């Protein structure tokens, strides 16, 4: 039995938060002199300064719009687009159609990428992997994801997600910013802009990237995926580096021991305060506070990254990769540690799912890196009681075609990009457990039931955080922009 | 479910919510839900008159404890106030009507909403509480908890009536007294300043320019409609707010009648409503949108304090201050002012000497002289270029996907030079928009046109060219509109603009100006994308001319028709005379004709694993191995140390390494031999190259030979490989031939002692032993002797010709591709449908390929000698030309297609949804293009800078104002449309705009005017009261004070420390950057811009604007200080204040090294005492000497640092090793370390990174 969220305490926290915001809004009426000392990592730029900004959290006053079920999000982005047919969308009957031309009645003239549009034939390539049933729900899951078998009763699988883009750049930008072209804020930036930070020592929005297990080349990533678009740059994600300083320039330079650094900071603070007396500019006070915050980060980040105090059982849970910094396994473990420390939006990117050829070889390698840590994260959050208020999302940017790209053989094939359906899962705060929704046609080509558009997914994520996606807006170039652009419906069916 | 059965708790939560005022700043930009609401506005605003009722207000009534709830008096008022707008007489969302008891109980289209006796399961309650989404009232604040309590109680008591037969419907009751004329105490209301912004934000979505969503055919953005009669009502009656329908609507207390409707999320404040009343009663003077009217040059305002103004700017600002009852601040001291103006005009700090000389100069125009000097500095152009590069979205990479490098720095340098030579702004604009179209365009003018090639470009595999081409053109249209016109034109891509009078069709007419560039939808693989301008040095130009002449001569020497005739004649007879490859000592031959059998049936191969397919190869068939597939050729090739042999095959490798053949045992010190391709090197694009490697081992690595070719063969391409081994056991006896020619090798091991014979089979692909093979293998031959050079040539060169001759038979060629002059690059691949190549097309293409290969063979080997010579010359010359071309700098430019592409309105902005065809043109609300201007970019550019254009001059001077004051006179520098902010000083803006045009668009004169004004010269110190009153300094009662722009934060530190390399222009540079930032997100090798290697030497210390700008990973230390990613046009940057900035200034090696350089500078030149040196360093950074308190802090810190570094030599060494520059060895390292730390403090001061 998983523990039910304590509605009393959630409600109480919600009320407390609202009252506190109210208080701060009042106390900061007019100009916020003195408030900068409270400023968080989000800082204050006077650019997008909104009179409705809550100076404590840096979020908007009046948010959340309703009691949130989740306080934070861990988004496990499987970059390159995993094949749904090999993982979650079980199509046992396809074996019979091996090599048979995909019927036109299925494709219905829908556009395909420039990579296979030149193919004269679109032969069906059934998955060569076995599926097994797991959990009380008896959900079919691929043999490649045996560890997921342990969490099927904790997650909701959506086999009917679909998107509009058919290539990586626009598709991944669409999932993360709600728009295919650059220029819009990322989901994490929207959430941070709306809800602010929950901690004083770490960024509110952290990004980590891990490299492919597969052999085929990776798709590139772009910092716009965690950028702030037209929102203030204070809302952009902070990408932790896989090696060296996790946060850029975190360490003191060689030859500057910490007592010396402390003395420097004290000196700088004194001088800046003297300046503030002269100029009266509240920005100077804010800067003084930022120096203290930076100093705290120098302790809190290494503490976060230091896995030496994790018990052996943690590494057993997350698998051997979790000991190797920079791997997906290690990043999943760090995601849990970030969540524990009140980081609002944690975004992982795992590269290497773009299997146009040699799919069987590469997807197997890829799953070896991804299966156990993904499942472990859910189990770990659950055993710590954090799954109730943490939303975990596991998704790529689109699916893959049932027809083979390149040469089809009994053991080898490739798959092109496919926007019309793909499988993702969600778990935790606000989401039902042990549910599977969405039905695709016999070829895993078109959605038959429960279509979930990318904007629906985004609306649902915001909903779990207590945000009405229609009401989280920002006026830019005269228009009130939203993460969900002009669309999006909360997927009520999966809400707990 | 979280709240099942816990409604009581939800109440508690809502009681706390009650206190909140929701910021009603939301909007519904679209969506079906919204569409369905739209009727409401039409209905509500134009509804028939309703009976007056005072009962509209709700919620304040008391509930008698214990008593039952009365529907008519307690529930209906709540519903009327909060629910009727969407569920009342005019509109019934989802079929639900709540204005009568019967209607309530009958529910919505989805069923019952009230279950009498069970409030807990009544949807209406669940919606009111937010237990179901969307929460009600939709888009508005929730009901107060006591009202929800009332509703619940009423339902639990059975949801009983009695109902009054008359629904409570709202009324248009004017609230305020009618005033015939405005009272004397009222300030005149200015429509543009006070009224239009409210109309735009609150009303235009449904009553604005966009046709589709317009309600009731009422427009409030144009006078004709707003003052007309609609359905018997006059919307605005000048002088009579009471009879103006607009005012009745906005001021009504009846929420069902009131505009804007509750669901819209917009509401007007009492102050705004009062403004409307005053405006109407004052006569409702209408003005068109201020920015769309030509600037009016008003008289210079009279001011009380006649002594303060230094130029007309000051009269405008002072007049405003005097009106506000404020006084300007005192002038900043000379040092502060000089530092400020130096950073503003050059991005570099004033040197102490410059400060001292200004302070010493007592002449009245001392400051002005310095300003003139700064305007003449070559660094002025760099400073002016910085914001321009943001607008132009300048970058060193393409931006999309793989994001590899491009070269646009010649354009960037053109911008710097244009500012430096003070090119008038109109020319500056024309050359950047249409330099290529100017008559006899110069090279420089063509380079300038690159402004609109700075857009992002894509070449993601699989992307659809037309889709991206549309994005490029949209970007050009939007960027041009933002940069010059301050218009959000891009908003009209998918539908008419919602706020400004720009129709969707007009957007595409504007788009059409930029749609005829001869470019490809997908391009940029190898750097710049067509069209490009080549910028050879004079020397390169000469070489190029020379090569072109020679190539032309070579071609003339071989008339294609003559050669073709000879060749076709030759084709008929050649096969008969062409020798077959030797069969002498041919032990094994695998032709791979659909199986693995040996032609002699000695050692037939068998497939051990995976699959093999058989394809056409260069010499007959070839077997394709898939990486996992594996063939065993048994005891073929069973050789030993003293047995000479030759192994030959056609190989085409698909991966970055592969074992072609191996015969080695499974032991650790494997015995046997192998032939493979390894050690990948990337050239351009995805072109990978590999060395041929041969190994023979008795015991690896102790007793073995290993040789590899010096040059590399191409991956994914056919090569003939042959290994000759003479049985000597020495490397000297081993030769590798590639494509018929012996290749030079390097020996990595030559120590074979003993037998390498093994019983292991000869294998193709065995990933467990040796390695896998993924690729094609054809015509495998094994000889038991070495082959002569001619025999090798027979195999590698003549055999393929035999195969071709056989295959083509007598079919003659119709052309000789190699002898055709180079074609200009394709104009465009846009609009081509994705079509699978038909069978016939494919066959024709392959035959053409075969003919071309045969022609090449003929020209190389069999043509008459003069032709052979000319051909070999031609091949060499073309190689040379190719190499030269790659070494020449290019820059992307605009150009026009010879046959211009048509432009269509794109439905919903989608590339494949073509509508009406349109011609280039400008929006109708702006002055028309004069007849005599061409309808192309040149005409557009001239129209943009025509003095009759109301926007351009205003937009540009506002950009300059923003540069100097931090905020523009119009804060939304990117939007001068109806949703943009109003100018803080409209008359000043207009005066500056007209002055700009009057002075011939003289940019330097404009800068000078601004920075010599008394307004600019004010001290930026401010009292708390002033900051509280005017936090953003919009009134200009003090001087500007803001953090330096990202690049200048860097430039300033480098200049202070003396490290700065102030070279101007040239290719971008790679300063220090933490390792891995690019690589972690890159596509991998094979493309440029995927790995970051820091520059070395002087390039490390160049100004920030020269830092290489990769859009998907913009320079970290600059973006931390708010530099944009340059994906899109940016008209203003934010200024954040974050801990990441702190970490950068304290720890980035750039700043640590700068601190050391500053320390050394102070120690060498700052005087003898600590005090003098501190003053010296402090003054370099801030242009002033520290006051005693500050100096004491620094002295105190220094003594602490000194004692640390005196004790700890190890730390000294470490600290001094940061950065590439060497520490000054004449100084005591311990002192340098202590001072470095102190200098770092100085570089970190708020004052150092702020212009104040």
PDB file of C-alpha atoms in Angstrom, chain A residues 65-233:
ATOM      1  CA  UNK A  65      -4.327  28.873  -8.498  1.00  0.00           C
ATOM      2  CA  UNK A  66      -5.618  25.907  -6.543  1.00  0.00           C
ATOM      3  CA  UNK A  67      -4.168  23.425  -4.076  1.00  0.00           C
ATOM      4  CA  UNK A  68      -1.318  21.658  -5.817  1.00  0.00           C
ATOM      5  CA  UNK A  69      -0.816  17.917  -5.647  1.00  0.00           C
ATOM      6  CA  UNK A  70       2.808  18.156  -6.678  1.00  0.00           C
ATOM      7  CA  UNK A  71       5.352  20.585  -5.419  1.00  0.00           C
ATOM      8  CA  UNK A  72       8.022  19.753  -7.925  1.00  0.00           C
ATOM      9  CA  UNK A  73       8.643  18.038 -11.200  1.00  0.00           C
ATOM     10  CA  UNK A  74      11.307  15.617 -12.330  1.00  0.00           C
ATOM     11  CA  UNK A  75      11.164  15.421 -16.112  1.00  0.00           C
ATOM     12  CA  UNK A  76      13.174  12.514 -17.528  1.00  0.00           C
ATOM     13  CA  UNK A  77      13.504  13.494 -21.148  1.00  0.00           C
ATOM     14  CA  UNK A  78      14.507  10.592 -23.379  1.00  0.00           C
ATOM     15  CA  UNK A  79      16.121  12.597 -26.133  1.00  0.00           C
ATOM     16  CA  UNK A  80      15.998  11.269 -29.669  1.00  0.00           C
ATOM     17  CA  UNK A  81      12.576   9.631 -29.269  1.00  0.00           C
ATOM     18  CA  UNK A  82      12.307   6.046 -27.966  1.00  0.00           C
ATOM     19  CA  UNK A  83      10.351   3.554 -30.041  1.00  0.00           C
ATOM     20  CA  UNK A  84       6.948   2.942 -28.481  1.00  0.00           C
ATOM     21  CA  UNK A  85       6.628  -0.481 -30.133  1.00  0.00           C
ATOM     22  CA  UNK A  86       9.739  -1.812 -28.487  1.00  0.00           C
ATOM     23  CA  UNK A  87       8.853  -0.529 -25.009  1.00  0.00           C
ATOM     24  CA  UNK A  88       5.223   0.072 -24.075  1.00  0.00           C
ATOM     25  CA  UNK A  89       2.896  -0.275 -27.043  1.00  0.00           C
ATOM     26  CA  UNK A  90       2.614  -4.061 -27.386  1.00  0.00           C
ATOM     27  CA  UNK A  91       1.570  -5.164 -30.875  1.00  0.00           C
ATOM     28  CA  UNK A  92       1.944  -8.958 -30.904  1.00  0.00           C
ATOM     29  CA  UNK A  93      -0.043  -9.347 -34.104  1.00  0.00           C
ATOM     30  CA  UNK A  94       2.399  -7.337 -36.136  1.00  0.00           C
ATOM     31  CA  UNK A  95       4.682 -10.353 -36.457  1.00  0.00           C
ATOM     32  CA  UNK A  96       2.327 -11.637 -39.097  1.00  0.00           C
ATOM     33  CA  UNK A  97       2.821  -8.485 -41.125  1.00  0.00           C
ATOM     34  CA  UNK A  98       6.602  -8.591 -41.096  1.00  0.00           C
ATOM     35  CA  UNK A  99       7.845  -7.103 -44.348  1.00  0.00           C
ATOM     36  CA  UNK A 100       4.341  -6.346 -45.570  1.00  0.00           C
ATOM     37  CA  UNK A 101       3.806  -2.896 -46.996  1.00  0.00           C
ATOM     38  CA  UNK A 102       2.193  -0.438 -44.568  1.00  0.00           C
ATOM     39  CA  UNK A 103      -1.355   0.032 -45.891  1.00  0.00           C
ATOM     40  CA  UNK A 104      -2.100   3.469 -47.315  1.00  0.00           C
ATOM     41  CA  UNK A 105      -5.275   3.429 -45.264  1.00  0.00           C
ATOM     42  CA  UNK A 106      -3.105   3.656 -42.165  1.00  0.00           C
ATOM     43  CA  UNK A 107      -0.691   6.301 -43.320  1.00  0.00           C
ATOM     44  CA  UNK A 108      -3.454   8.318 -44.945  1.00  0.00           C
ATOM     45  CA  UNK A 109      -1.004  10.477 -46.810  1.00  0.00           C
ATOM     46  CA  UNK A 110       0.402  11.967 -43.619  1.00  0.00           C
ATOM     47  CA  UNK A 111       3.720  13.646 -44.102  1.00  0.00           C
ATOM     48  CA  UNK A 112       6.925  11.816 -43.319  1.00  0.00           C
ATOM     49  CA  UNK A 113      10.452  13.061 -42.877  1.00  0.00           C
ATOM     50  CA  UNK A 114      12.916  13.757 -45.621  1.00  0.00           C
ATOM     51  CA  UNK A 115      14.846  10.712 -44.480  1.00  0.00           C
ATOM     52  CA  UNK A 116      12.288   8.140 -45.553  1.00  0.00           C
ATOM     53  CA  UNK A 117      10.167  10.157 -47.972  1.00  0.00           C
ATOM     54  CA  UNK A 118      12.471   8.854 -50.705  1.00  0.00           C
ATOM     55  CA  UNK A 119      11.886   5.221 -49.773  1.00  0.00           C
ATOM     56  CA  UNK A 120       9.938   3.351 -52.400  1.00  0.00           C
ATOM     57  CA  UNK A 121       8.664   0.869 -49.870  1.00  0.00           C
ATOM     58  CA  UNK A 122       7.411   1.026 -46.272  1.00  0.00           C
ATOM     59  CA  UNK A 123       7.628  -2.517 -44.960  1.00  0.00           C
ATOM     60  CA  UNK A 124       6.270  -3.258 -41.512  1.00  0.00           C
ATOM     61  CA  UNK A 125       8.932  -4.100 -38.940  1.00  0.00           C
ATOM     62  CA  UNK A 126       7.467  -5.827 -35.892  1.00  0.00           C
ATOM     63  CA  UNK A 127       9.423  -5.509 -32.678  1.00  0.00           C
ATOM     64  CA  UNK A 128      11.697  -8.477 -32.068  1.00  0.00           C
ATOM     65  CA  UNK A 129      11.437  -8.045 -28.311  1.00  0.00           C
ATOM     66  CA  UNK A 130       9.218 -10.020 -26.006  1.00  0.00           C
ATOM     67  CA  UNK A 131       6.654  -8.425 -23.730  1.00  0.00           C
ATOM     68  CA  UNK A 132       5.626  -9.628 -20.292  1.00  0.00           C
ATOM     69  CA  UNK A 133       2.814  -8.725 -17.959  1.00  0.00           C
ATOM     70  CA  UNK A 134       3.685  -6.990 -14.726  1.00  0.00           C
ATOM     71  CA  UNK A 135       2.057  -5.787 -11.574  1.00  0.00           C
ATOM     72  CA  UNK A 136      -1.436  -6.069 -10.263  1.00  0.00           C
ATOM     73  CA  UNK A 137      -2.533  -4.218 -13.328  1.00  0.00           C
ATOM     74  CA  UNK A 138      -1.034  -6.891 -15.560  1.00  0.00           C
ATOM     75  CA  UNK A 139       0.451  -4.247 -17.801  1.00  0.00           C
ATOM     76  CA  UNK A 140       2.376  -5.397 -20.859  1.00  0.00           C
ATOM     77  CA  UNK A 141       5.925  -4.117 -20.794  1.00  0.00           C
ATOM     78  CA  UNK A 142       8.885  -4.975 -22.961  1.00  0.00           C
ATOM     79  CA  UNK A 143      11.556  -7.349 -21.763  1.00  0.00           C
ATOM     80  CA  UNK A 144      13.931  -4.426 -22.267  1.00  0.00           C
ATOM     81  CA  UNK A 145      12.293  -2.653 -19.323  1.00  0.00           C
ATOM     82  CA  UNK A 146      12.086  -5.422 -16.769  1.00  0.00           C
ATOM     83  CA  UNK A 147      12.784  -3.011 -13.917  1.00  0.00           C
ATOM     84  CA  UNK A 148       9.770  -1.013 -14.977  1.00  0.00           C
ATOM     85  CA  UNK A 149       7.832  -4.110 -14.068  1.00  0.00           C
ATOM     86  CA  UNK A 150       8.370  -3.126 -10.447  1.00  0.00           C
ATOM     87  CA  UNK A 151       6.782   0.285 -10.864  1.00  0.00           C
ATOM     88  CA  UNK A 152       3.869  -0.347 -13.212  1.00  0.00           C
ATOM     89  CA  UNK A 153       1.490  -0.116 -10.311  1.00  0.00           C
ATOM     90  CA  UNK A 154       2.911   3.281  -9.370  1.00  0.00           C
ATOM     91  CA  UNK A 155       2.792   4.971 -12.724  1.00  0.00           C
ATOM     92  CA  UNK A 156       0.360   5.918 -15.445  1.00  0.00           C
ATOM     93  CA  UNK A 157       1.379   4.909 -18.937  1.00  0.00           C
ATOM     94  CA  UNK A 158       0.029   7.002 -21.792  1.00  0.00           C
ATOM     95  CA  UNK A 159       0.322   5.239 -25.124  1.00  0.00           C
ATOM     96  CA  UNK A 160      -1.521   7.899 -27.040  1.00  0.00           C
ATOM     97  CA  UNK A 161       0.641  10.978 -26.767  1.00  0.00           C
ATOM     98  CA  UNK A 162       1.093  12.798 -30.059  1.00  0.00           C
ATOM     99  CA  UNK A 163       2.843  15.856 -31.380  1.00  0.00           C
ATOM    100  CA  UNK A 164       2.984  18.090 -34.431  1.00  0.00           C
ATOM    101  CA  UNK A 165       6.645  18.131 -35.341  1.00  0.00           C
ATOM    102  CA  UNK A 166       8.459  15.383 -37.170  1.00  0.00           C
ATOM    103  CA  UNK A 167      12.063  16.317 -36.592  1.00  0.00           C
ATOM    104  CA  UNK A 168      14.084  16.571 -33.433  1.00  0.00           C
ATOM    105  CA  UNK A 169      14.782  20.256 -33.184  1.00  0.00           C
ATOM    106  CA  UNK A 170      11.190  21.442 -33.500  1.00  0.00           C
ATOM    107  CA  UNK A 171       9.777  18.446 -31.628  1.00  0.00           C
ATOM    108  CA  UNK A 172      11.959  18.679 -28.561  1.00  0.00           C
ATOM    109  CA  UNK A 173      11.534  22.449 -28.542  1.00  0.00           C
ATOM    110  CA  UNK A 174       7.769  21.869 -28.717  1.00  0.00           C
ATOM    111  CA  UNK A 175       7.700  19.487 -25.764  1.00  0.00           C
ATOM    112  CA  UNK A 176       9.842  21.729 -23.620  1.00  0.00           C
ATOM    113  CA  UNK A 177       8.571  25.191 -24.626  1.00  0.00           C
ATOM    114  CA  UNK A 178       5.151  24.607 -26.165  1.00  0.00           C
ATOM    115  CA  UNK A 179       6.266  25.968 -29.522  1.00  0.00           C
ATOM    116  CA  UNK A 180       8.269  24.456 -32.356  1.00  0.00           C
ATOM    117  CA  UNK A 181      10.348  27.518 -33.068  1.00  0.00           C
ATOM    118  CA  UNK A 182      12.834  29.064 -30.646  1.00  0.00           C
ATOM    119  CA  UNK A 183      11.985  32.083 -28.560  1.00  0.00           C
ATOM    120  CA  UNK A 184       9.530  30.800 -25.952  1.00  0.00           C
ATOM    121  CA  UNK A 185      10.285  30.082 -22.293  1.00  0.00           C
ATOM    122  CA  UNK A 186      10.801  26.476 -21.290  1.00  0.00           C
ATOM    123  CA  UNK A 187       8.394  24.597 -19.053  1.00  0.00           C
ATOM    124  CA  UNK A 188      10.763  24.853 -16.104  1.00  0.00           C
ATOM    125  CA  UNK A 189      11.086  28.586 -16.649  1.00  0.00           C
ATOM    126  CA  UNK A 190       7.300  29.009 -16.703  1.00  0.00           C
ATOM    127  CA  UNK A 191       6.959  27.014 -13.515  1.00  0.00           C
ATOM    128  CA  UNK A 192       9.714  28.944 -11.786  1.00  0.00           C
ATOM    129  CA  UNK A 193       8.233  32.231 -12.965  1.00  0.00           C
ATOM    130  CA  UNK A 194       4.860  31.190 -11.592  1.00  0.00           C
ATOM    131  CA  UNK A 195       5.778  29.417  -8.404  1.00  0.00           C
ATOM    132  CA  UNK A 196       9.242  30.664  -7.555  1.00  0.00           C
ATOM    133  CA  UNK A 197      11.766  28.742  -5.554  1.00  0.00           C
ATOM    134  CA  UNK A 198      11.344  26.525  -2.557  1.00  0.00           C
ATOM    135  CA  UNK A 199      14.873  26.755  -1.340  1.00  0.00           C
ATOM    136  CA  UNK A 200      17.493  29.340  -0.564  1.00  0.00           C
ATOM    137  CA  UNK A 201      20.677  27.587  -1.529  1.00  0.00           C
ATOM    138  CA  UNK A 202      20.149  26.004  -4.890  1.00  0.00           C
ATOM    139  CA  UNK A 203      18.732  27.105  -8.214  1.00  0.00           C
ATOM    140  CA  UNK A 204      14.994  26.553  -8.595  1.00  0.00           C
ATOM    141  CA  UNK A 205      15.417  24.870 -11.966  1.00  0.00           C
ATOM    142  CA  UNK A 206      18.232  22.385 -12.552  1.00  0.00           C
ATOM    143  CA  UNK A 207      19.129  20.530 -15.729  1.00  0.00           C
ATOM    144  CA  UNK A 208      21.395  17.519 -16.181  1.00  0.00           C
ATOM    145  CA  UNK A 209      22.464  15.809 -19.378  1.00  0.00           C
ATOM    146  CA  UNK A 210      23.702  12.238 -19.758  1.00  0.00           C
ATOM    147  CA  UNK A 211      25.184  10.641 -22.829  1.00  0.00           C
ATOM    148  CA  UNK A 212      23.894   7.780 -24.938  1.00  0.00           C
ATOM    149  CA  UNK A 213      24.363   4.118 -24.189  1.00  0.00           C
ATOM    150  CA  UNK A 214      23.574   3.346 -27.814  1.00  0.00           C
ATOM    151  CA  UNK A 215      26.217   3.430 -30.511  1.00  0.00           C
ATOM    152  CA  UNK A 216      24.527   5.515 -33.179  1.00  0.00           C
ATOM    153  CA  UNK A 217      25.169   9.238 -33.067  1.00  0.00           C
ATOM    154  CA  UNK A 218      23.237  11.371 -30.619  1.00  0.00           C
ATOM    155  CA  UNK A 219      20.920  14.154 -31.459  1.00  0.00           C
ATOM    156  CA  UNK A 220      22.189  17.506 -30.241  1.00  0.00           C
ATOM    157  CA  UNK A 221      20.564  19.415 -27.400  1.00  0.00           C
ATOM    158  CA  UNK A 222      19.994  23.145 -27.123  1.00  0.00           C
ATOM    159  CA  UNK A 223      20.086  25.429 -24.132  1.00  0.00           C
ATOM    160  CA  UNK A 224      16.804  26.935 -25.309  1.00  0.00           C
ATOM    161  CA  UNK A 225      15.189  23.749 -23.959  1.00  0.00           C
ATOM    162  CA  UNK A 226      15.749  25.141 -20.487  1.00  0.00           C
ATOM    163  CA  UNK A 227      15.959  28.775 -21.516  1.00  0.00           C
ATOM    164  CA  UNK A 228      13.756  31.592 -20.343  1.00  0.00           C
ATOM    165  CA  UNK A 229      12.702  32.913 -23.759  1.00  0.00           C
ATOM    166  CA  UNK A 230      11.089  36.286 -23.280  1.00  0.00           C
ATOM    167  CA  UNK A 231      10.840  35.825 -19.512  1.00  0.00           C
ATOM    168  CA  UNK A 232      13.600  37.300 -17.402  1.00  0.00           C
ATOM    169  CA  UNK A 233      16.791  35.284 -17.677  1.00  0.00           C
TER     170      UNK A 233
END
